[in-house]
Amino acid sequence: RAELSSNHFQGSGFPSNWEASVPSSVRPTQEVGGNQYLRLQGPVTVRPQTQPLKDISVICRVFSVEGGYQLKLRDTPGGVVLLDYQTGNLTVTQFDGVGEVIQQENVPNVYNRERWENWQFDFIGDSLNIYRDGLLRYEGRFTASPGAGQIEFVAREGDIFGIDDCLISEITTASNL
């Protein structure tokens, strides 16, 4: 089912079911054709207001303008999986609750600048699959992935990017028992 914070960002202001660490660094922006989206200019973090989620699918369009961007999945006091997009590459890192690296993998040449890209992040159990424009770009498994947590977009100093059409769904796995 889709979470209530799923959003196309078509309103005139910042969505009431999202939060920003520095509201002045996030603004609704409109393209020439009329499409609206959220533009983040770092440093700032933006997160949808949801209950902690474990098995999730996050689908968003991202437009990288300058620098890179980050996405945190299952952000909890006990750990997080960080997707760090920089210089066209992706680093997937699992951290424990004190910030120590548990697992890290690099994916080269995974994203572009100055164009909308459709990203899908399916994190079910200990498996994370990442798709860009419908193509599988990363498939990973964690030995002890974080539990239910939050989702957060991060723009660091020098990062500028847009997000649009975010569909956030909690996934229910079927059982044959």
CSV table of N, CA and C in Angstrom, one decimal:
chain,number,residue,atom,x,y,z
A,1,ARG,N,0.8,-1.2,0.0
A,1,ARG,CA,0.0,0.0,0.0
A,1,ARG,C,0.9,1.2,0.0
A,2,ALA,N,0.4,2.3,-0.7
A,2,ALA,CA,1.2,3.5,-0.7
A,2,ALA,C,1.1,4.3,0.6
A,3,GLU,N,2.2,4.8,1.1
A,3,GLU,CA,2.2,5.6,2.3
A,3,GLU,C,1.6,7.0,1.9
A,4,LEU,N,0.9,7.6,3.0
A,4,LEU,CA,0.3,8.9,2.8
A,4,LEU,C,1.3,10.0,2.3
A,5,SER,N,2.6,9.8,2.7
A,5,SER,CA,3.6,10.8,2.3
A,5,SER,C,4.0,10.7,0.9
A,6,SER,N,3.6,9.7,0.1
A,6,SER,CA,3.9,9.6,-1.3
A,6,SER,C,3.4,10.9,-1.9
A,7,ASN,N,4.2,11.5,-2.9
A,7,ASN,CA,3.9,12.9,-3.3
A,7,ASN,C,4.4,13.2,-4.7
A,8,HIS,N,3.6,14.0,-5.4
A,8,HIS,CA,4.0,14.5,-6.8
A,8,HIS,C,4.5,15.9,-6.7
A,9,PHE,N,4.4,16.5,-5.5
A,9,PHE,CA,5.0,17.8,-5.2
A,9,PHE,C,4.3,18.9,-6.1
A,10,GLN,N,3.0,18.8,-6.4
A,10,GLN,CA,2.3,19.7,-7.3
A,10,GLN,C,1.7,20.9,-6.5
A,11,GLY,N,1.8,20.9,-5.2
A,11,GLY,CA,1.2,22.0,-4.4
A,11,GLY,C,2.1,23.3,-4.5
A,12,SER,N,1.6,24.4,-4.0
A,12,SER,CA,2.3,25.6,-4.0
A,12,SER,C,3.3,25.8,-2.9
A,13,GLY,N,3.3,24.9,-2.0
A,13,GLY,CA,4.3,25.0,-0.9
A,13,GLY,C,4.9,23.7,-0.6
A,14,PHE,N,5.7,23.6,0.5
A,14,PHE,CA,6.4,22.4,0.9
A,14,PHE,C,5.3,21.5,1.5
A,15,PRO,N,5.3,20.2,1.2
A,15,PRO,CA,4.2,19.3,1.6
A,15,PRO,C,4.2,19.2,3.1
A,16,SER,N,3.0,19.2,3.7
A,16,SER,CA,2.9,19.2,5.2
A,16,SER,C,3.2,17.8,5.8
A,17,ASN,N,3.3,16.7,4.9
A,17,ASN,CA,3.6,15.4,5.5
A,17,ASN,C,5.1,15.1,5.2
A,18,TRP,N,5.9,16.1,4.9
A,18,TRP,CA,7.4,15.9,4.8
A,18,TRP,C,8.0,16.9,5.8
A,19,GLU,N,9.3,16.7,6.1
A,19,GLU,CA,10.0,17.6,7.0
A,19,GLU,C,11.4,17.9,6.4
A,20,ALA,N,11.9,19.1,6.7
A,20,ALA,CA,13.2,19.5,6.2
A,20,ALA,C,14.0,20.1,7.4
A,21,SER,N,15.3,19.7,7.4
A,21,SER,CA,16.1,20.2,8.5
A,21,SER,C,16.4,21.7,8.4
A,22,VAL,N,16.4,22.2,7.1
A,22,VAL,CA,16.6,23.7,6.9
A,22,VAL,C,15.5,24.0,5.8
A,23,PRO,N,14.3,24.4,6.2
A,23,PRO,CA,13.3,24.6,5.2
A,23,PRO,C,13.6,25.6,4.1
A,24,SER,N,14.5,26.6,4.4
A,24,SER,CA,14.8,27.6,3.4
A,24,SER,C,15.7,27.0,2.3
A,25,SER,N,16.2,25.8,2.5
A,25,SER,CA,17.1,25.2,1.5
A,25,SER,C,16.4,24.2,0.6
A,26,VAL,N,15.0,24.1,0.8
A,26,VAL,CA,14.2,23.3,0.0
A,26,VAL,C,13.0,24.1,-0.5
A,27,ARG,N,12.8,24.1,-1.9
A,27,ARG,CA,11.7,24.9,-2.4
A,27,ARG,C,11.0,24.2,-3.5
A,28,PRO,N,9.7,24.3,-3.6
A,28,PRO,CA,9.0,23.8,-4.7
A,28,PRO,C,9.4,24.6,-5.9
A,29,THR,N,9.7,23.9,-7.0
A,29,THR,CA,10.2,24.6,-8.2
A,29,THR,C,9.3,24.1,-9.4
A,30,GLN,N,9.2,24.9,-10.4
A,30,GLN,CA,8.4,24.5,-11.6
A,30,GLN,C,9.2,24.6,-12.8
A,31,GLU,N,9.1,23.5,-13.6
A,31,GLU,CA,9.8,23.5,-14.9
A,31,GLU,C,9.0,24.3,-16.0
A,32,VAL,N,9.7,24.5,-17.1
A,32,VAL,CA,9.0,25.3,-18.2
A,32,VAL,C,7.7,24.6,-18.6
A,33,GLY,N,7.6,23.3,-18.7
A,33,GLY,CA,6.4,22.6,-19.1
A,33,GLY,C,5.3,22.6,-18.0
A,34,GLY,N,5.6,23.1,-16.8
A,34,GLY,CA,4.6,23.1,-15.7
A,34,GLY,C,4.8,22.1,-14.6
A,35,ASN,N,5.7,21.1,-14.8
A,35,ASN,CA,5.9,20.1,-13.8
A,35,ASN,C,6.6,20.7,-12.6
A,36,GLN,N,6.0,20.4,-11.4
A,36,GLN,CA,6.6,20.9,-10.2
A,36,GLN,C,7.4,19.8,-9.5
A,37,TYR,N,8.4,20.2,-8.7
A,37,TYR,CA,9.2,19.2,-8.0
A,37,TYR,C,9.8,19.9,-6.8
A,38,LEU,N,10.5,19.2,-5.9
A,38,LEU,CA,11.2,19.8,-4.8
A,38,LEU,C,12.7,19.9,-5.2
A,39,ARG,N,13.2,21.1,-5.0
A,39,ARG,CA,14.6,21.4,-5.3
A,39,ARG,C,15.4,21.5,-3.9
A,40,LEU,N,16.4,20.7,-3.7
A,40,LEU,CA,17.2,20.7,-2.5
A,40,LEU,C,18.6,21.3,-2.8
A,41,GLN,N,19.0,22.2,-2.0
A,41,GLN,CA,20.3,22.8,-2.1
A,41,GLN,C,21.0,22.7,-0.7
A,42,GLY,N,22.0,21.9,-0.7
A,42,GLY,CA,22.6,21.6,0.6
A,42,GLY,C,23.4,22.7,1.3
A,43,PRO,N,23.5,22.5,2.6
A,43,PRO,CA,23.2,21.3,3.3
A,43,PRO,C,21.8,21.3,3.9
A,44,VAL,N,21.1,20.2,3.6
A,44,VAL,CA,19.7,20.0,4.1
A,44,VAL,C,19.4,18.5,4.0
A,45,THR,N,18.5,18.1,4.9
A,45,THR,CA,17.9,16.7,4.8
A,45,THR,C,16.4,16.9,4.7
A,46,VAL,N,15.8,16.0,4.0
A,46,VAL,CA,14.3,16.0,3.8
A,46,VAL,C,13.9,14.6,3.9
A,47,ARG,N,12.8,14.4,4.7
A,47,ARG,CA,12.2,13.1,4.9
A,47,ARG,C,10.7,13.1,4.9
A,48,PRO,N,10.1,12.0,4.3
A,48,PRO,CA,8.7,11.9,4.4
A,48,PRO,C,8.3,11.5,5.8
A,49,GLN,N,7.2,12.0,6.3
A,49,GLN,CA,6.7,11.6,7.7
A,49,GLN,C,6.0,10.3,7.5
A,50,THR,N,6.7,9.2,8.0
A,50,THR,CA,6.1,7.9,8.0
A,50,THR,C,6.4,7.2,9.3
A,51,GLN,N,5.6,6.2,9.6
A,51,GLN,CA,6.0,5.3,10.7
A,51,GLN,C,7.3,4.6,10.2
A,52,PRO,N,8.1,4.1,11.2
A,52,PRO,CA,9.3,3.3,10.7
A,52,PRO,C,8.9,2.1,9.8
A,53,LEU,N,9.6,2.0,8.7
A,53,LEU,CA,9.2,1.0,7.6
A,53,LEU,C,10.4,0.1,7.5
A,54,LYS,N,10.1,-1.2,7.3
A,54,LYS,CA,11.1,-2.2,7.0
A,54,LYS,C,11.2,-2.7,5.6
A,55,ASP,N,10.2,-3.4,5.2
A,55,ASP,CA,10.1,-3.9,3.8
A,55,ASP,C,9.4,-2.8,3.0
A,56,ILE,N,10.2,-2.2,2.1
A,56,ILE,CA,9.7,-1.0,1.4
A,56,ILE,C,10.1,-1.0,-0.1
A,57,SER,N,9.3,-0.3,-0.8
A,57,SER,CA,9.7,0.1,-2.2
A,57,SER,C,9.6,1.6,-2.2
A,58,VAL,N,10.6,2.3,-2.6
A,58,VAL,CA,10.7,3.7,-2.8
A,58,VAL,C,10.9,4.0,-4.3
A,59,ILE,N,10.0,4.7,-4.9
A,59,ILE,CA,10.2,5.0,-6.3
A,59,ILE,C,10.1,6.6,-6.4
A,60,CYS,N,11.2,7.2,-6.9
A,60,CYS,CA,11.3,8.6,-7.1
A,60,CYS,C,12.0,9.0,-8.3
A,61,ARG,N,11.7,10.1,-8.9
A,61,ARG,CA,12.5,10.7,-10.0
A,61,ARG,C,13.5,11.7,-9.3
A,62,VAL,N,14.7,11.6,-9.8
A,62,VAL,CA,15.8,12.5,-9.2
A,62,VAL,C,16.5,13.2,-10.4
A,63,PHE,N,16.7,14.5,-10.2
A,63,PHE,CA,17.4,15.3,-11.2
A,63,PHE,C,18.6,15.9,-10.5
A,64,SER,N,19.8,15.4,-10.8
A,64,SER,CA,21.1,15.9,-10.2
A,64,SER,C,21.6,17.1,-11.0
A,65,VAL,N,21.7,18.2,-10.3
A,65,VAL,CA,22.2,19.5,-10.9
A,65,VAL,C,23.7,19.7,-10.7
A,66,GLU,N,24.1,19.5,-9.4
A,66,GLU,CA,25.4,19.8,-9.0
A,66,GLU,C,25.8,19.0,-7.8
A,67,GLY,N,27.1,18.5,-7.7
A,67,GLY,CA,27.5,17.7,-6.6
A,67,GLY,C,26.9,16.3,-6.7
A,68,GLY,N,26.5,15.8,-5.6
A,68,GLY,CA,25.8,14.4,-5.6
A,68,GLY,C,24.6,14.5,-4.8
A,69,TYR,N,24.2,13.4,-4.2
A,69,TYR,CA,23.1,13.3,-3.3
A,69,TYR,C,23.2,12.0,-2.5
A,70,GLN,N,22.4,11.9,-1.4
A,70,GLN,CA,22.4,10.7,-0.6
A,70,GLN,C,20.9,10.3,-0.3
A,71,LEU,N,20.7,9.0,-0.1
A,71,LEU,CA,19.5,8.5,0.3
A,71,LEU,C,19.7,7.5,1.4
A,72,LYS,N,19.1,7.7,2.6
A,72,LYS,CA,19.2,6.8,3.7
A,72,LYS,C,17.9,5.9,3.7
A,73,LEU,N,18.1,4.6,3.9
A,73,LEU,CA,17.0,3.7,4.0
A,73,LEU,C,17.2,3.0,5.3
A,74,ARG,N,16.0,2.8,6.0
A,74,ARG,CA,16.0,2.1,7.3
A,74,ARG,C,16.9,2.9,8.3
A,75,ASP,N,16.8,4.2,8.3
A,75,ASP,CA,17.5,5.0,9.3
A,75,ASP,C,17.0,4.8,10.7
A,76,THR,N,17.8,4.1,11.5
A,76,THR,CA,17.4,3.8,12.9
A,76,THR,C,18.5,4.1,13.8
A,77,PRO,N,18.3,4.2,15.1
A,77,PRO,CA,19.4,4.4,16.1
A,77,PRO,C,20.4,3.2,16.0
A,78,GLY,N,19.9,2.0,15.5
A,78,GLY,CA,20.8,0.8,15.5
A,78,GLY,C,21.5,0.7,14.2
A,79,GLY,N,21.3,1.6,13.2
A,79,GLY,CA,22.0,1.5,12.0
A,79,GLY,C,21.3,2.1,10.8
A,80,VAL,N,21.9,2.1,9.6
A,80,VAL,CA,21.3,2.6,8.4
A,80,VAL,C,22.0,2.1,7.2
A,81,VAL,N,21.3,2.1,6.1
A,81,VAL,CA,21.9,1.8,4.8
A,81,VAL,C,21.9,3.1,4.1
A,82,LEU,N,23.1,3.6,3.7
A,82,LEU,CA,23.3,4.8,3.0
A,82,LEU,C,23.7,4.6,1.6
A,83,LEU,N,22.9,5.3,0.7
A,83,LEU,CA,23.2,5.3,-0.7
A,83,LEU,C,23.8,6.6,-1.0
A,84,ASP,N,25.1,6.6,-1.4
A,84,ASP,CA,25.8,7.9,-1.6
A,84,ASP,C,26.2,8.0,-3.1
A,85,TYR,N,25.6,9.0,-3.7
A,85,TYR,CA,25.8,9.2,-5.2
A,85,TYR,C,26.8,10.4,-5.3
A,86,GLN,N,27.9,10.1,-5.9
A,86,GLN,CA,28.9,11.1,-6.1
A,86,GLN,C,29.7,10.8,-7.4
A,87,THR,N,30.0,11.9,-8.2
A,87,THR,CA,30.7,11.8,-9.4
A,87,THR,C,30.3,10.7,-10.3
A,88,GLY,N,29.0,10.5,-10.4
A,88,GLY,CA,28.4,9.5,-11.3
A,88,GLY,C,28.4,8.1,-10.7
A,89,ASN,N,29.0,7.9,-9.6
A,89,ASN,CA,29.1,6.6,-8.9
A,89,ASN,C,28.2,6.5,-7.7
A,90,LEU,N,27.9,5.2,-7.3
A,90,LEU,CA,27.1,5.0,-6.1
A,90,LEU,C,27.9,4.1,-5.1
A,91,THR,N,27.9,4.5,-3.9
A,91,THR,CA,28.5,3.7,-2.8
A,91,THR,C,27.4,3.3,-1.9
A,92,VAL,N,27.2,2.0,-1.7
A,92,VAL,CA,26.2,1.5,-0.8
A,92,VAL,C,26.9,1.1,0.5
A,93,THR,N,26.5,1.7,1.6
A,93,THR,CA,27.2,1.4,2.9
A,93,THR,C,26.2,1.1,3.9
A,94,GLN,N,26.4,0.0,4.7
A,94,GLN,CA,25.6,-0.3,5.9
A,94,GLN,C,26.5,0.1,7.1
A,95,PHE,N,25.9,1.0,7.9
A,95,PHE,CA,26.5,1.4,9.2
A,95,PHE,C,25.8,0.8,10.3
A,96,ASP,N,26.5,0.5,11.4
A,96,ASP,CA,25.8,0.1,12.7
A,96,ASP,C,25.4,1.4,13.4
A,97,GLY,N,24.9,1.2,14.6
A,97,GLY,CA,24.4,2.3,15.4
A,97,GLY,C,25.4,3.3,15.9
A,98,VAL,N,26.7,2.9,15.9
A,98,VAL,CA,27.8,3.9,16.3
A,98,VAL,C,28.5,4.4,15.1
A,99,GLY,N,28.1,4.2,13.9
A,99,GLY,CA,28.7,4.7,12.7
A,99,GLY,C,29.8,3.9,12.1
A,100,GLU,N,30.0,2.7,12.6
A,100,GLU,CA,31.0,1.8,12.0
A,100,GLU,C,30.5,1.1,10.8
A,101,VAL,N,31.3,1.0,9.8
A,101,VAL,CA,31.0,0.4,8.5
A,101,VAL,C,30.9,-1.1,8.7
A,102,ILE,N,29.7,-1.7,8.4
A,102,ILE,CA,29.5,-3.1,8.4
A,102,ILE,C,29.8,-3.7,7.0
A,103,GLN,N,29.3,-3.1,6.0
A,103,GLN,CA,29.4,-3.6,4.6
A,103,GLN,C,29.4,-2.4,3.7
A,104,GLN,N,30.2,-2.5,2.6
A,104,GLN,CA,30.3,-1.4,1.6
A,104,GLN,C,30.6,-1.9,0.2
A,105,GLU,N,29.8,-1.4,-0.7
A,105,GLU,CA,30.0,-1.8,-2.1
A,105,GLU,C,30.0,-0.6,-3.0
A,106,ASN,N,30.7,-0.6,-4.1
A,106,ASN,CA,30.8,0.5,-5.0
A,106,ASN,C,30.2,0.1,-6.4
A,107,VAL,N,29.4,1.0,-7.0
A,107,VAL,CA,28.8,0.7,-8.3
A,107,VAL,C,29.2,1.9,-9.2
A,108,PRO,N,30.1,1.7,-10.2
A,108,PRO,CA,30.5,2.8,-11.0
A,108,PRO,C,29.5,3.2,-12.1
A,109,ASN,N,29.6,4.4,-12.5
A,109,ASN,CA,28.9,5.0,-13.6
A,109,ASN,C,27.4,4.7,-13.5
A,110,VAL,N,26.7,5.1,-12.4
A,110,VAL,CA,25.4,4.7,-12.2
A,110,VAL,C,24.3,5.8,-12.4
A,111,TYR,N,24.8,7.1,-12.4
A,111,TYR,CA,23.8,8.1,-12.6
A,111,TYR,C,24.4,9.3,-13.4
A,112,ASN,N,23.5,10.2,-13.9
A,112,ASN,CA,23.8,11.2,-14.8
A,112,ASN,C,23.4,12.6,-14.2
A,113,ARG,N,23.8,13.6,-14.8
A,113,ARG,CA,23.4,15.0,-14.4
A,113,ARG,C,22.4,15.6,-15.5
A,114,GLU,N,21.7,16.5,-15.0
A,114,GLU,CA,20.8,17.4,-15.9
A,114,GLU,C,19.8,16.6,-16.7
A,115,ARG,N,19.3,15.5,-16.1
A,115,ARG,CA,18.2,14.8,-16.7
A,115,ARG,C,17.4,14.0,-15.6
A,116,TRP,N,16.1,13.9,-15.7
A,116,TRP,CA,15.3,13.2,-14.7
A,116,TRP,C,15.7,11.7,-14.9
A,117,GLU,N,15.9,11.0,-13.8
A,117,GLU,CA,16.1,9.6,-13.8
A,117,GLU,C,15.1,8.9,-12.8
A,118,ASN,N,14.5,7.8,-13.3
A,118,ASN,CA,13.5,7.1,-12.4
A,118,ASN,C,14.2,6.1,-11.6
A,119,TRP,N,14.2,6.2,-10.3
A,119,TRP,CA,14.9,5.3,-9.4
A,119,TRP,C,13.9,4.5,-8.6
A,120,GLN,N,14.2,3.2,-8.4
A,120,GLN,CA,13.4,2.4,-7.6
A,120,GLN,C,14.3,1.6,-6.6
A,121,PHE,N,13.9,1.7,-5.4
A,121,PHE,CA,14.7,1.0,-4.3
A,121,PHE,C,13.8,0.0,-3.6
A,122,ASP,N,14.0,-1.3,-3.8
A,122,ASP,CA,13.3,-2.3,-3.1
A,122,ASP,C,14.1,-2.9,-2.1
A,123,PHE,N,13.7,-2.7,-0.8
A,123,PHE,CA,14.5,-3.3,0.3
A,123,PHE,C,13.6,-4.2,1.1
A,124,ILE,N,13.7,-5.5,0.9
A,124,ILE,CA,12.9,-6.5,1.5
A,124,ILE,C,13.7,-7.5,2.2
A,125,GLY,N,13.4,-7.7,3.5
A,125,GLY,CA,14.3,-8.5,4.3
A,125,GLY,C,15.7,-8.0,4.3
A,126,ASP,N,16.6,-8.8,4.0
A,126,ASP,CA,18.0,-8.4,3.9
A,126,ASP,C,18.5,-8.1,2.5
A,127,SER,N,17.6,-8.0,1.5
A,127,SER,CA,17.9,-7.8,0.1
A,127,SER,C,17.5,-6.4,-0.3
A,128,LEU,N,18.5,-5.8,-1.0
A,128,LEU,CA,18.2,-4.4,-1.6
A,128,LEU,C,18.5,-4.5,-3.1
A,129,ASN,N,17.5,-4.2,-3.9
A,129,ASN,CA,17.6,-4.0,-5.3
A,129,ASN,C,17.4,-2.6,-5.7
A,130,ILE,N,18.3,-2.1,-6.6
A,130,ILE,CA,18.2,-0.7,-7.0
A,130,ILE,C,18.1,-0.7,-8.5
A,131,TYR,N,17.0,0.0,-9.0
A,131,TYR,CA,16.8,0.1,-10.5
A,131,TYR,C,16.9,1.6,-10.9
A,132,ARG,N,17.5,1.9,-12.0
A,132,ARG,CA,17.4,3.2,-12.7
A,132,ARG,C,16.8,3.0,-14.0
A,133,ASP,N,15.8,3.8,-14.2
A,133,ASP,CA,15.1,3.7,-15.5
A,133,ASP,C,14.7,2.3,-15.9
A,134,GLY,N,14.3,1.5,-15.0
A,134,GLY,CA,13.9,0.1,-15.2
A,134,GLY,C,14.9,-0.9,-15.3
A,135,LEU,N,16.2,-0.5,-15.2
A,135,LEU,CA,17.3,-1.5,-15.3
A,135,LEU,C,17.9,-1.7,-13.9
A,136,LEU,N,18.2,-3.0,-13.6
A,136,LEU,CA,18.8,-3.3,-12.3
A,136,LEU,C,20.2,-2.8,-12.3
A,137,ARG,N,20.5,-1.9,-11.4
A,137,ARG,CA,21.8,-1.3,-11.2
A,137,ARG,C,22.6,-1.8,-10.0
A,138,TYR,N,21.9,-2.4,-9.0
A,138,TYR,CA,22.5,-2.9,-7.9
A,138,TYR,C,21.6,-4.0,-7.3
A,139,GLU,N,22.3,-5.1,-6.9
A,139,GLU,CA,21.6,-6.2,-6.2
A,139,GLU,C,22.5,-6.6,-5.0
A,140,GLY,N,22.0,-6.4,-3.8
A,140,GLY,CA,22.9,-6.7,-2.6
A,140,GLY,C,22.1,-7.4,-1.5
A,141,ARG,N,22.8,-8.0,-0.7
A,141,ARG,CA,22.3,-8.7,0.5
A,141,ARG,C,23.1,-8.3,1.7
A,142,PHE,N,22.4,-8.1,2.8
A,142,PHE,CA,23.1,-7.7,4.0
A,142,PHE,C,22.9,-8.8,5.0
A,143,THR,N,24.0,-9.1,5.8
A,143,THR,CA,23.9,-10.2,6.8
A,143,THR,C,23.0,-9.9,8.0
A,144,ALA,N,22.9,-8.6,8.3
A,144,ALA,CA,22.1,-8.2,9.5
A,144,ALA,C,21.6,-6.8,9.2
A,145,SER,N,20.7,-6.6,8.3
A,145,SER,CA,20.3,-5.3,7.9
A,145,SER,C,19.5,-4.6,9.0
A,146,PRO,N,19.5,-3.2,9.0
A,146,PRO,CA,18.8,-2.5,10.1
A,146,PRO,C,17.3,-2.9,10.0
A,147,GLY,N,16.6,-2.7,11.2
A,147,GLY,CA,15.2,-2.9,11.3
A,147,GLY,C,14.4,-1.8,10.7
A,148,ALA,N,13.1,-1.7,11.0
A,148,ALA,CA,12.3,-0.7,10.5
A,148,ALA,C,12.8,0.7,10.8
A,149,GLY,N,12.8,1.6,9.8
A,149,GLY,CA,13.4,2.9,10.1
A,149,GLY,C,12.8,3.9,9.1
A,150,GLN,N,13.4,5.1,9.1
A,150,GLN,CA,13.0,6.2,8.3
A,150,GLN,C,13.7,6.2,6.9
A,151,ILE,N,13.2,7.1,6.0
A,151,ILE,CA,13.8,7.3,4.7
A,151,ILE,C,14.2,8.8,4.8
A,152,GLU,N,15.4,9.1,4.2
A,152,GLU,CA,15.8,10.5,4.2
A,152,GLU,C,16.7,10.8,3.0
A,153,PHE,N,16.4,11.9,2.4
A,153,PHE,CA,17.2,12.5,1.3
A,153,PHE,C,18.1,13.5,1.9
A,154,VAL,N,19.4,13.5,1.4
A,154,VAL,CA,20.4,14.4,2.0
A,154,VAL,C,21.1,15.1,0.8
A,155,ALA,N,21.1,16.4,1.0
A,155,ALA,CA,22.0,17.3,0.1
A,155,ALA,C,23.1,17.8,1.0
A,156,ARG,N,24.3,17.5,0.7
A,156,ARG,CA,25.4,18.0,1.4
A,156,ARG,C,25.8,19.4,0.9
A,157,GLU,N,26.7,20.1,1.5
A,157,GLU,CA,27.2,21.4,1.0
A,157,GLU,C,27.7,21.2,-0.4
A,158,GLY,N,27.2,22.0,-1.3
A,158,GLY,CA,27.5,21.9,-2.8
A,158,GLY,C,26.6,21.0,-3.6
A,159,ASP,N,25.7,20.3,-2.9
A,159,ASP,CA,24.8,19.4,-3.7
A,159,ASP,C,23.5,20.2,-4.0
A,160,ILE,N,23.1,20.0,-5.3
A,160,ILE,CA,21.8,20.6,-5.7
A,160,ILE,C,21.1,19.5,-6.5
A,161,PHE,N,19.9,19.1,-6.1
A,161,PHE,CA,19.2,18.1,-6.9
A,161,PHE,C,17.7,18.3,-6.7
A,162,GLY,N,16.9,17.7,-7.6
A,162,GLY,CA,15.4,17.7,-7.4
A,162,GLY,C,14.9,16.3,-7.2
A,163,ILE,N,13.8,16.2,-6.5
A,163,ILE,CA,13.0,15.0,-6.4
A,163,ILE,C,11.6,15.2,-6.8
A,164,ASP,N,11.0,14.2,-7.4
A,164,ASP,CA,9.6,14.3,-7.8
A,164,ASP,C,9.0,12.9,-7.9
A,165,ASP,N,7.7,12.9,-7.9
A,165,ASP,CA,6.9,11.7,-8.1
A,165,ASP,C,7.4,10.6,-7.2
A,166,CYS,N,7.4,10.8,-5.9
A,166,CYS,CA,7.9,9.8,-4.9
A,166,CYS,C,6.7,8.9,-4.4
A,167,LEU,N,6.8,7.7,-4.7
A,167,LEU,CA,5.9,6.7,-4.3
A,167,LEU,C,6.6,5.8,-3.2
A,168,ILE,N,6.1,5.8,-2.0
A,168,ILE,CA,6.6,5.1,-0.9
A,168,ILE,C,5.6,4.0,-0.5
A,169,SER,N,6.0,2.7,-0.6
A,169,SER,CA,5.1,1.7,-0.3
A,169,SER,C,5.7,0.7,0.7
A,170,GLU,N,5.0,0.3,1.7
A,170,GLU,CA,5.4,-0.8,2.5
A,170,GLU,C,5.0,-2.1,1.8
A,171,ILE,N,5.9,-3.1,1.8
A,171,ILE,CA,5.7,-4.3,1.0
A,171,ILE,C,5.4,-5.4,2.0
A,172,THR,N,4.3,-6.2,1.7
A,172,THR,CA,4.0,-7.3,2.5
A,172,THR,C,4.4,-8.5,1.7
A,173,THR,N,5.2,-9.4,2.3
A,173,THR,CA,5.6,-10.6,1.6
A,173,THR,C,4.6,-11.7,1.9
A,174,ALA,N,4.4,-12.5,0.9
A,174,ALA,CA,3.5,-13.6,0.9
A,174,ALA,C,4.1,-14.8,1.6
A,175,SER,N,3.4,-15.6,2.2
A,175,SER,CA,3.9,-16.8,2.9
A,175,SER,C,3.0,-18.0,2.4
A,176,ASN,N,3.7,-19.1,2.1
A,176,ASN,CA,3.0,-20.3,1.6
A,176,ASN,C,2.9,-21.3,2.8
A,177,LEU,N,3.0,-20.8,4.0
A,177,LEU,CA,2.9,-21.7,5.2
A,177,LEU,C,1.5,-22.0,5.5
